[in-house]
Backbone as a ProteinNet text record, in pm:
[ID]
protein_1_A
[PRIMARY]
XXXXXXXXXXXXXXXXXXXXXXXXXXXXXXXXXXXXXXXXXXXXXXXXXXXXXXXXXXXXXXXXXXXXXXXXXXXXXXXXXXXXXXXXXXXXXXXXXXXXXXXXXXXXXXXXXXXXXXXXXXXXXXXXXXXXXXXXXXXXXXXXXXXXXXXXXXXXXXXXXXXXXXXXXXXXXXXXXXXXXXXXXXXXXXXXXXXXXXXXXXXXXXXXXXXXXXXXXXXXXXXXXXXXXXXXXXXXXXXXXXXXXXXX
[TERTIARY]
274.8	241.3	182.4	223	168.9	32.2	-37.9	-174.3	-178	-63.3	-59.4	20.8	45.4	119.6	49.7	126.9	72.7	19.5	27.9	-23.7	92.1	61.9	161.6	115.5	207.9	176.6	268.8	214	292.8	284.9	400.5	405.9	484.4	420	493.4	568.4	680.8	761.1	809.3	855.5	890.8	1038.6	1114.6	1258.4	1295.3	1198.2	1230.6	1102	1117.7	1007.3	892.9	771.6	651.6	647.4	688.9	688.3	779.5	899.8	992.2	936.7	887	830.9	714.1	633.9	520.4	567.1	669.3	723.6	773	844.3	895.9	781.2	681.3	567.9	487.6	459.3	383.4	466.2	597.1	684.5	687.9	690.3	689.8	562.2	453.4	325.9	314.2	418.9	419.6	400.4	374.6	352.1	482.1	471.7	581.8	564.9	667.8	653.7	727.5	653.7	714.2	749.8	878.9	931.2	953.4	863	880.2	967.6	1051.7	1130.3	1129.6	1147.4	1147.4	1282.9	1387	1520.4	1633.4	1609.6	1716	1718.8	1788.8	1793.9	1860.2	1965.5	2036.5	1945.3	1864.8	1771.3	1668.8	1625.8	1531.3	1595.7	1723	1794.7	1798.8	1816.3	1818.1	1681.3	1574.7	1441.1	1422.7	1464.2	1454.4	1530	1650.1	1730.4	1659.1	1593.8	1521.8	1402	1332.3	1219.5	1268.4	1376.8	1431.7	1482	1541.2	1587.8	1471.1	1353.1	1232.9	1163.3	1219.5	1163.3	1075.8	1067.1	983.4	1062	993.5	1057.3	1015.3	1103.3	1074.8	1150.7	1102.8	1173.6	1151.5	1239.2	1238.2	1177.9	1114.4	1062.3	1092	1162.6	1194.6	1107.7	1054.4	974.8	953.5	969.2	937.6	788.8	709.6	564.3	508.9	594.7	548.9	552.6	613.9	627.9	503.6	464.8	349.7	371.6	268.4	275.3	351.9	402.5	488.3	413.6	289.1	214.2	192.1	159.4	138.6	268.9	380.4	510.6	548.1	512.7	539.9	471.3	345.9	272.6	325.9	373.7	434.4	559	638.1	756.2	714.4	606.8	553.9	515	452.6	406.2	519.4	639.7	754.2	795.9	746.8	787.5	674.9	550.2	437	316.9	225.4	108.8	-19.3	-7.5	-124.1	-86.9	-177.2	-148.7	-269.6	-244	-350.8	-365.1	-255.4	-254.9	-179.4	-242.9	-177.2	-172.9	-53.2	-36.8	18.7	-64.7	-21.7	38.1	169	237.1	325.1	376.4	470.1	408.8	487.9	437.5	549.4	514.3	609.6	533.5	607.1	546.2	606.6	519.4	561.3	533.6	638.5	623.3	603.8	480.7	445.9	299.7	274	136.7	69.7	-60.4	-131.6	-63.8	-26.9	34	167.8	239.7	373.4	372	260.1	252.7	235.2	329.6	320.5	256.3	220.6	156.6	246.1	375	467.5	468.8	459.9	453.9	326.7	216.7	87.6	91.5	145.5	154.5	246.2	353.3	443.2	370.2	296.8	223.9	121.3	50.4	-55.3	-0.8	113	165.5	189.4	255.1	288.3	183.1	122	28.5	-112.6	-152.2	-289.6	-296.2	-224.9	-230.7	-172.8	-59.3	4.7	-84.4	-142.9	-232.5	-349.5	-404.9	-517.5	-477.5	-363.9	-326.3	-260.3	-195.8	-149	-269.9	-375.1	-496.6	-561.8	-576.1	-641.6	-577.6	-445.3	-377.3	-356.9	-379	-367.3	-493.7	-608.1	-735.3	-745.5	-686.7	-693	-600.9	-506.1	-414	-460.1	-541.2	-581.7	-685.1	-652	-741.4	-863.5	-976.1	-1096.8	-1064.1	-1124.3	-1094.3	-968.8	-913.4	-789.4	-808.5	-699	-697.2	-626.6	-682.9	-611.5	-606.2	-486.6	-466.9	-389.3	-449.8	-389.2	-338	-211	-155	-175	-259.7	-300.2	-265.3	-359.8	-339.4	-471.6	-468.5	-592.7	-671.9	-792.5	-874.6	-923.9	-934.9	-996.9	-899.5	-770.6	-670.7	-621.2	-622.5	-573	-420.9	-353.9	-208.4	-172.9	-195.7	-177.6	-35.1	64.2	203.4	232.2	143.9	160.6	27.6	-27.5	-164.3	-190.7	-105.8	-129.9	-114.7	-23.4	-1.5	-124.5	-178.7	-295	-418	-424.3	-533.7	-526.4	-405.6	-387.4	-421.9	-377.6	-405.4	-553.4	-618.6	-763	-836.6	-783.5	-843.8	-838.3	-731.8	-718.9	-814.2	-844.7	-947.7	-1082.6	-1111	-1232.9	-1226.3	-1111.4	-1092.4	-1115.4	-1066.7	-1083.3	-1229.8	-1313.3	-1456.3	-1520.4	-1484	-1542.7	-1496.4	-1367.5	-1318.1	-1379.8	-1399.3	-1458.3	-1596.8	-1675.2	-1809.7	-1801.8	-1711.2	-1697.9	-1650.8	-1561.7	-1497.3	-1559.1	-1655.2	-1717.2	-1775.5	-1835.8	-1887.6	-1781.2	-1655.4	-1545.6	-1485.6	-1544.1	-1492	-1364.2	-1332.5	-1211.2	-1242.5	-1160.2	-1176.1	-1076.1	-1117.2	-1031.9	-1040.9	-928.2	-925	-806.4	-817.8	-706.9	-651	-522.1	-458.5	-396.9	-427.6	-379.9	-284.1	-153.5	-56.3	-59.6	-12.7	11.4	156.9	215.8	356.7	439.1	513.6	584.2	731.3	815.3	959.2	1011.6	1008.5	1060.7	1149.3	1204	1287.4	1209.7	1077.9	996.6	982	1013.7	1000.4	1137.8	1229.8	1365.5	1364.9	1261.1	1251.2	1245.5	1214	1206.4	1342.7	1449.3	1583.8	1599.6	1519.5	1519.9	1438.9	1499.4	1428.6	1295.2	1290.1	1164.5	1057.5	1097.1	1001.8	957.1	1048.8	1009.9	906.6	929.9	833.5	697.9	699.1	574.5	507.9	587.8	533.3	475.3	542.3	494.7	364	344.2	223.8	96.3	108.8	-8.7	-72.1	7.7	-43.3	-90.2	-197.3	-244.3	-142.2	-50.5	50.1	178.7	185.2	299.6	427.3	416	534.1	497.7	600.1	574.1	559.9	498	478.7	606.7	609	717	661.1	742.9	691.8	623	672.3	612.3	470.7	442.9	306.5	207	246.8	158.6	155.9	271.1	279.7	188.8	177	91.4	-55.1	-96.5	-234.9	-258.7	-161.8	-173.3	-181.7	-100.5	-102.3	-239.1	-302.3	-437.4	-533.7	-530.2	-621.4	-594.9	-470.7	-436.3	-481.7	-516.2	-548.5	-696.8	-730.5	-869.9	-952.1	-885.5	-957.7	-1026.7	-979.1	-1036.9	-1137.3	-1189.4	-1277.4	-1405.3	-1446.2	-1572.4	-1549.2	-1427.5	-1391.4	-1356.8	-1433.1	-1402.1	-1454	-1385.6	-1423.9	-1395.3	-1304.6	-1279.8	-1147	-1144.9	-1021.8	-978.7	-884.5	-843.7	-739.3	-774.1	-687.9	-576	-453.1	-335.4	-241.3	-299.8	-224.2	-183.6	-217	-189.8	-278.1	-398.5	-493.4	-455.9	-409.2	-368.7	-484.7	-463.4	-562.2	-696.4	-691.9	-812	-904.7	-1029.2	-1127.9	-1147	-1062.1	-1077	-1174.6
-2606.9	-2735.6	-2828.7	-2957.9	-3057.1	-3103.8	-3171.2	-3214.4	-3325.8	-3388.4	-3495.9	-3457.2	-3330.7	-3285.1	-3328.3	-3385.8	-3431.1	-3572.2	-3638	-3774	-3873.9	-3997.8	-4104.5	-4211.1	-4256.9	-4358.7	-4477.9	-4597.2	-4720	-4773.6	-4798.4	-4851.2	-4981.1	-5091.6	-5217.7	-5226.6	-5296.4	-5307.9	-5174.3	-5088.4	-4950.8	-4932.2	-5040.5	-5025.8	-5002.1	-5022.1	-5007.1	-4988.2	-4958.6	-4954.8	-4862.2	-4912	-4833	-4793	-4884.3	-4852.6	-4736.2	-4735.1	-4624	-4493.2	-4497.4	-4376.1	-4322.7	-4414.9	-4372.7	-4312.1	-4370.5	-4315.3	-4172.9	-4151.9	-4017.4	-3920.6	-3964.5	-3877.2	-3840	-3936.4	-3905	-3821.7	-3848.5	-3767.1	-3623.9	-3604.6	-3469	-3394.5	-3471.1	-3409.2	-3389.4	-3422	-3393.1	-3511.3	-3629.8	-3746.5	-3794.9	-3850.3	-3925.9	-4069.2	-4124.7	-4249.4	-4363.9	-4471.2	-4595.5	-4678	-4697.2	-4766.5	-4913.5	-4999.1	-5142.6	-5205	-5298	-5376	-5521.4	-5610.6	-5752.9	-5804.7	-5772.5	-5825.2	-5728.1	-5632	-5542.7	-5414.7	-5421.7	-5307.6	-5186.6	-5210.4	-5099.2	-5024	-5098.8	-5033.8	-4950.7	-5001.4	-4925.7	-4797	-4804.8	-4684.5	-4580.2	-4628.1	-4536.9	-4472	-4547.7	-4489.2	-4381.5	-4410.6	-4310.3	-4184.7	-4201.2	-4086.3	-4007.8	-4080	-4013.5	-3935.8	-3992.6	-3922.6	-3795	-3806.5	-3690.8	-3584.7	-3627.4	-3532.4	-3457.2	-3521.9	-3458.3	-3369.2	-3362.8	-3276.9	-3347.2	-3480.5	-3555.6	-3621	-3700.3	-3777	-3922.7	-4013.3	-4155.8	-4238.5	-4361.3	-4459	-4595.9	-4691.8	-4823.3	-4929.5	-5028.1	-5145.7	-5267.2	-5364	-5484.8	-5601.6	-5675.6	-5794.6	-5875.4	-6005.7	-6096	-6126.9	-6060.9	-6070.9	-6205.4	-6293.2	-6427.7	-6521.9	-6478.2	-6563	-6554.5	-6663.6	-6660.1	-6555.9	-6476.5	-6376.7	-6251.4	-6241.9	-6128.8	-5995.9	-5995.9	-5869.9	-5813.1	-5899.9	-5855	-5802.7	-5869.7	-5824.4	-5690.4	-5672.6	-5545.1	-5430.6	-5451.3	-5345	-5320	-5423.4	-5400.1	-5313.6	-5337.7	-5254.8	-5112.6	-5100.5	-4968.8	-4890.8	-4959	-4893.7	-4829.3	-4880.5	-4822.9	-4689.7	-4661.3	-4539.3	-4437.8	-4482.4	-4393.6	-4435.8	-4343.6	-4372.5	-4391.5	-4413.1	-4436.5	-4415.8	-4457.6	-4447.5	-4389.2	-4315.9	-4253.6	-4314.3	-4367.3	-4423.1	-4555.2	-4662	-4792.2	-4823.7	-4843.6	-4880.8	-5022.2	-5116.5	-5255.6	-5269.5	-5253.7	-5253.3	-5376.4	-5437	-5548.7	-5659.6	-5711.6	-5818.3	-5884.8	-5990.3	-6061.1	-6125.5	-6164.4	-6230.7	-6369.1	-6467.4	-6603.8	-6623.8	-6626.6	-6633	-6778	-6826.2	-6962.2	-6967.1	-7045.5	-7068.6	-7166.5	-7190.8	-7286.9	-7423.4	-7467.1	-7598.8	-7607.9	-7498.6	-7497.8	-7475.7	-7428.6	-7389.6	-7509.6	-7526.9	-7629.9	-7570.4	-7655.3	-7605	-7506.2	-7530.6	-7439.2	-7302.8	-7301.6	-7175.4	-7098.8	-7172.3	-7111.8	-7047.5	-7121.2	-7070.2	-6948.6	-6949.1	-6833.7	-6711.3	-6729.3	-6618	-6559.4	-6645.8	-6597.6	-6542.9	-6591.7	-6548.6	-6398.8	-6345.7	-6202.7	-6118	-6171.1	-6090.9	-6086.2	-6183.1	-6187.4	-6198.1	-6295.9	-6314.7	-6193.9	-6143.7	-6031.2	-5906.7	-5862	-5746.3	-5766.5	-5888.3	-5916.5	-5893.2	-5950.1	-5942.1	-5809.5	-5743.8	-5607.5	-5517.6	-5534	-5456.1	-5495.6	-5625.4	-5673.2	-5614	-5625.4	-5578.4	-5427.2	-5365.5	-5220.2	-5146.9	-5216.2	-5147.2	-5080.4	-5140.3	-5078.9	-4957.2	-4945.5	-4830.3	-4722.4	-4760.9	-4669.5	-4570.4	-4444.2	-4341	-4324	-4281.3	-4252.4	-4150.5	-4170	-4082.5	-4124.5	-4239.2	-4284.8	-4348.1	-4403.5	-4460.3	-4596.3	-4691.7	-4814.3	-4820.1	-4837.5	-4842.2	-4969	-5056.5	-5184.2	-5179	-5207.5	-5214.9	-5357.4	-5373	-5506.3	-5529.6	-5579.5	-5605.7	-5590.7	-5556.5	-5533	-5660.4	-5665.5	-5786.2	-5813.4	-5709.5	-5727.3	-5773.2	-5783.9	-5824.3	-5964.3	-6051.7	-6188.1	-6190.1	-6243.4	-6256.2	-6399.4	-6494.1	-6635.4	-6673.5	-6591.2	-6623.3	-6611.2	-6543.3	-6528.5	-6559.8	-6674.9	-6709.4	-6700.5	-6759.9	-6758.7	-6618.2	-6541.1	-6404.7	-6317.8	-6319.7	-6234.9	-6285.5	-6415	-6468.2	-6413	-6409.6	-6356.9	-6208.9	-6134.6	-5991	-5962.5	-6049.8	-6036.3	-6056.9	-6145.9	-6167.4	-6040.5	-5963.5	-5839.9	-5732.9	-5735.2	-5643.4	-5673.1	-5800.4	-5838	-5793.7	-5812.7	-5765.1	-5614.9	-5541.9	-5396.3	-5357.2	-5419.7	-5385.3	-5417.2	-5530.5	-5568.2	-5477.4	-5442.8	-5351.5	-5213.1	-5170.9	-5038.4	-5028.8	-5133.4	-5134.6	-5142.3	-5224	-5248.2	-5124.4	-5046.5	-4934.9	-4799.3	-4794.7	-4667	-4592.2	-4660.5	-4585.7	-4507.2	-4544.8	-4471.6	-4365	-4346.3	-4246.8	-4290.6	-4418.8	-4472.8	-4517	-4475.2	-4521.8	-4633.5	-4726.5	-4839.6	-4856	-4849	-4860.3	-4943.5	-4998	-5067	-4978.5	-4986.2	-4925.4	-5039	-5044.6	-5154.5	-5101.8	-5118.8	-5076.4	-5170.7	-5119.2	-5204.6	-5247.8	-5260.6	-5296.8	-5174.5	-5188.7	-5075.7	-5109.8	-5011.4	-5033.9	-5043.5	-5163.6	-5191.3	-5315.8	-5354.7	-5475.2	-5599.8	-5599.7	-5715.5	-5730.3	-5623.9	-5626.4	-5620.1	-5699.8	-5702.7	-5744.4	-5816	-5860.1	-5743.4	-5623.8	-5507.8	-5467.2	-5523.5	-5496.8	-5555.4	-5655.4	-5714.7	-5622.6	-5570.8	-5476.6	-5529.7	-5657.6	-5714	-5714.5	-5747.2	-5748.2	-5605.9	-5509.4	-5369.7	-5323.9	-5357.8	-5320.7	-5383.2	-5510.5	-5577.8	-5506.2	-5470.8	-5402.7	-5266.6	-5194	-5061.9	-5070.2	-5182.2	-5196.6	-5206.7	-5237.6	-5250	-5114.8	-5010.5	-4879.8	-4797.7	-4722.8	-4631.8	-4523.9	-4499.9	-4395.7	-4447.6	-4577.2	-4633.5	-4635.6	-4646	-4659.2	-4744.3	-4791.7	-4862.4	-4759.2	-4799.9	-4709.4	-4685.9	-4574.2	-4543.5	-4552	-4588.3	-4595.1	-4465.8	-4352.7	-4224.8	-4209.1	-4271.2	-4266.1	-4326.5	-4435.6	-4505.4	-4431	-4381.7	-4311.3	-4189.5	-4119.5	-4000.8	-4037.8	-4151.3	-4197.9	-4234.5	-4303	-4339.9	-4215.3	-4114.3	-3990.3	-3923.7	-3926.5	-3871.4	-3946.2	-4079.2	-4158.3	-4140.6	-4105.7	-4082.5	-3945.8	-3857.3	-3719.1	-3701.7	-3585.3	-3553.3	-3539.1	-3508.1	-3493	-3622.6	-3736.7	-3866.8	-3917.3	-3828.6	-3870.2	-3938.4	-3916.2	-3970.8	-4087.9	-4142.5	-4256.7	-4373.2	-4481.1	-4597.9	-4724.9	-4835.1	-4964.2	-4978.7	-4894.8	-4892.8	-4957.9	-5014.5	-5065	-4959.1	-4874.9	-4762.9	-4809.3	-4796.8	-4841.3	-4739	-4782.8	-4698.5	-4769.6	-4821.2	-4899.2	-4817.7	-4689.6	-4611.2	-4652	-4695.9	-4735.9	-4865.8	-4962.3	-5091.4	-5160	-5195.4	-5267.4	-5194	-5061.6	-4979.7	-5011.3	-5035.3	-5061.7	-5207.5	-5295	-5437.8	-5502.1
1842.3	1903.4	1800	1804.7	1713.7	1759.4	1671.3	1701.5	1804.7	1833.5	1932.6	2056.6	2074.1	2190.9	2319.8	2412	2539.5	2536.6	2423	2411.4	2398.5	2432.8	2428.2	2329.8	2246.8	2146.4	2162.1	2147.5	2141.3	1999.8	1938.7	1803.4	1806.2	1769.7	1764.4	1631.1	1634.5	1513.7	1462.9	1555.1	1518	1488.2	1481.6	1460.5	1314.7	1224.3	1082.5	1002.4	873.7	779.6	817.3	799.5	828.4	975.4	1064.4	1207.4	1240.4	1184.3	1210.1	1153.4	1031.4	971.2	1053.6	1107.6	1190.6	1321.3	1383	1506.9	1485.4	1376.7	1346.9	1321.4	1246.3	1212.7	1336.6	1422.8	1544	1640.1	1646.3	1729.2	1682	1552.2	1496.5	1534.2	1551.7	1590.4	1741.1	1814.7	1957.3	2048.9	1992.9	2077.8	2141.1	2259.3	2318.8	2270.3	2208.1	2135.2	2204.4	2231.8	2278.9	2155.8	2134.5	2017.2	2052.2	2007.3	2032.6	1924.5	1967	1871.6	1915.1	1817.2	1846.9	1887.4	1809.7	1839.7	1807.9	1720.5	1675.3	1759.1	1869.9	1961.8	1897.4	1818.9	1756.3	1658.8	1583	1490.9	1568	1683.7	1766.6	1817.6	1854.7	1898.4	1786.1	1664.6	1551.1	1531.5	1557.3	1549.4	1654.9	1777.3	1884.2	1844.7	1789.1	1747.2	1637.2	1545.5	1437.3	1490	1589	1651.2	1718.9	1792	1862.5	1765.5	1654.2	1553.1	1490.1	1488.6	1433.7	1536	1657.8	1761.1	1860.9	1853.2	1945.1	2056.6	2137.2	2244.1	2230.7	2274.8	2257.7	2359.1	2380.1	2460.7	2398.4	2429.6	2366.2	2456.5	2392.4	2461.2	2374.8	2428.3	2353.6	2396.8	2300.3	2331.1	2204.4	2214.8	2105.4	2113.5	2032.1	2043.1	1996	1947	1913	2032.8	2142.6	2260.5	2348.5	2414.7	2506.7	2616.3	2643.4	2749.1	2714.6	2591.4	2556.2	2555.9	2509.9	2504.2	2643.7	2737.9	2875.4	2934.3	2903.9	2952.4	2890.3	2764.1	2697	2769.7	2807.1	2875.2	3015.7	3082.6	3214.7	3201.5	3098.5	3073.8	3037.3	2962.3	2926.6	3051.4	3146.6	3269.5	3347.7	3331.8	3401.9	3341.4	3219.9	3148.7	3134.5	3142.1	3115.2	3198.3	3220.5	3304.9	3225.7	3097.8	3014.1	2868.8	2778.8	2635.8	2564.6	2458.1	2379.3	2240.6	2188.3	2052.9	2055.7	2007.6	1992.2	1843.2	1790.9	1650.4	1644.7	1603.9	1586.6	1447.2	1440.4	1311.2	1288.8	1395.4	1379.7	1295.2	1203.1	1118	1041	973.4	888.5	773.7	672	557.3	540	523.4	491.4	342.5	263.2	118	72.9	92.1	52.1	9.9	-92.7	-135.3	-38.5	-59.1	25.6	19.9	-101	-115.7	-42.2	-35.9	24.4	175.4	228.7	368.8	460.5	552.4	655.4	780.9	876.1	998.1	1071.1	1073.7	1141.9	1073.1	939.7	865.6	900.1	905.8	937.9	1076.9	1172.5	1309.3	1317.3	1239.9	1235.9	1182.8	1074.7	1014.2	1110.3	1182.8	1272.1	1403.2	1449.4	1579.3	1584	1482.4	1484.7	1414.5	1309.9	1231.4	1288.2	1367.9	1420	1572.2	1627.9	1772.7	1847	1803.6	1873.6	1876.7	1763.7	1771.7	1866.9	1868.6	1957.8	2103.4	2143.8	2285	2321.7	2226.4	2253.4	2280.5	2200.3	2223.7	2356.3	2379.5	2502.3	2626.9	2636.4	2756.5	2756.1	2639.9	2633.5	2672.8	2673	2693.7	2829.8	2931.3	3065.1	3074.8	2982.4	2980.6	2882.4	2785	2679	2731.7	2720	2770.9	2680.3	2740.8	2664.2	2556.3	2439	2326.3	2250.7	2287	2226.2	2089.1	2038.6	1904.3	1903.6	1830.1	1795.7	1643	1590.3	1445.6	1412.8	1334.5	1298.8	1155.4	1137.5	1002.3	952.2	850.6	808.2	660.8	585.1	443.1	371.5	243.8	168.7	146	196.5	187.5	45.7	-35.8	-167.2	-275	-240.8	-339.9	-307.1	-406.1	-387.1	-400.9	-300.1	-301	-261.9	-351.8	-317.5	-281.6	-315.4	-282.8	-133.9	-60.7	86	153.4	122.6	160.4	310	392.1	536.8	593.6	537.1	585.4	563.5	442.1	415.3	490	515.6	596.3	738	794.5	930	936.5	836.8	837	814.9	737.5	721.9	853	936.5	1068.3	1152.2	1137.7	1215.6	1163.5	1033.9	984.2	1050.2	1072.6	1143.9	1289.4	1353.1	1490.3	1498.6	1399.3	1396.9	1407.1	1326.2	1327.6	1461.8	1519.7	1647.8	1761.3	1763.4	1866.1	1850.2	1726.3	1702.7	1766	1747.8	1807	1959	2007.3	2150.9	2225.8	2165.3	2235.8	2205.2	2115.1	2080.2	2200.2	2298.7	2414.2	2490.2	2474.8	2539.2	2447.5	2330.3	2237	2169.3	2174	2113.3	1971	1876	1738.9	1711	1625.8	1588.3	1437.2	1370.6	1225.9	1180.1	1059.7	994.3	883.3	863.4	747.1	666.5	538.8	455.6	350.1	372.8	271.6	151.2	40.7	-74	-72.7	-188.9	-197.2	-159.2	-49.6	10.3	25.7	2.8	4.8	147.5	201.8	335.4	328.9	443	447.4	405.6	428.9	392.9	241.4	168.9	22.8	-43.2	8.1	-47.7	-194.2	-235.8	-374.4	-472.6	-424.3	-512.4	-568	-512.1	-564.8	-704.4	-737.6	-870.9	-963.7	-1071.3	-1159.6	-1211.7	-1244	-1294	-1185.4	-1061.9	-951	-916.2	-927	-901.8	-1004.8	-1129.4	-1234.1	-1205.3	-1162	-1125.2	-1007.7	-906.2	-790.1	-824.6	-910	-950.3	-1027.7	-1096.5	-1178.3	-1094.8	-966.7	-881.1	-851	-842.9	-801.9	-921.1	-899.8	-1003.8	-1033.4	-939.5	-956.7	-1020.6	-1045.8	-1114	-1033	-903	-816.1	-695.9	-625.1	-500.3	-388.5	-280.1	-168.5	-90.8	-20.7	72.5	214.1	312.7	449.3	493.5	447.4	485.8	431.3	316.6	262.3	361	422	517	650.4	692.5	821	823.6	711.9	707.4	725.9	670.9	689.4	835.4	895.2	1036.7	1123.8	1091.3	1169.4	1163.6	1046.8	1036.5	1127.8	1123.1	1205.7	1353.8	1389.7	1530.3	1579	1487.7	1523.1	1555.1	1609.7	1637.9	1510.3	1399	1273.1	1230.3	1282.1	1244.5	1346.6	1427.9	1538.5	1491.3	1365.9	1315.6	1220.6	1225.4	1140.7	1232.5	1224.2	1307.1	1240.9	1268	1213.1	1065	1013.4	870.1	832.2	713.9	653.2	552.2	590.8	508.5	405.9	278.8	170.2	149.4	178.8	156	59.8	-49.1	-146.7	-268.4	-269.7	-390.1	-506	-472.8	-578.5	-644.7	-564.7	-620.2	-692.1	-815.6	-896.2	-897.1	-900.3	-895.4	-1013.5	-979	-1081.8	-1114.9	-1057.3	-1085.4	-986.4
[MASK]
++++++++++++++++++++++++++++++++++++++++++++++++++++++++++++++++++++++++++++++++++++++++++++++++++++++++++++++++++++++++++++++++++++++++++++++++++++++++++++++++++++++++++++++++++++++++++++++++++++++++++++++++++++++++++++++++++++++++++++++++++++++++

């Protein structure tokens, strides 16, 4: 039996990248996984198949989390499949590759809609479904590293690190832990620039290990935080950057 046997997890943005790797990892540990996707239903089906191939069970939920009321609608759809949740992973996100000077109001709103507003309301509407002793894990961004090329994006993700600390304090009486996981440069669809050899070399230079991250590297950290072994860890921003800019 896996460490999450009998538990149910909801993972937003689970159709690809870190979300898919996390769905497979939690499924392997015995969790029943709700695979959320924004628009790519076929990719979500592939995630479900991957979870099942790993020995887990899963079901799909589609919702554009940038739309008003979408988080509440997502949970209503969830209710048709499950009677409660034990692990919420706020993973869905996007990057707006613009500096402060280049960022227009529409860009700013785009960055905050999925990276900050969606996690807030997924958590808000999930609290009545989240069982005592449960877990909320937010995939955010490292606050200590300056990334001016995606200024609005890192600002939004920094807001969720603040939300993490506040939720951790608020939910501690219920035995619920709330933590952030902050990936570094990771090989996902959002990092298509890594196909350029010069950009890959630049990306590899950030990690103390001299490589870019893999989605599985992050999924393993999330799986730990979802387990009982992490019961005494809450309100933390867990650095999963591979030692990015260590010592600076």
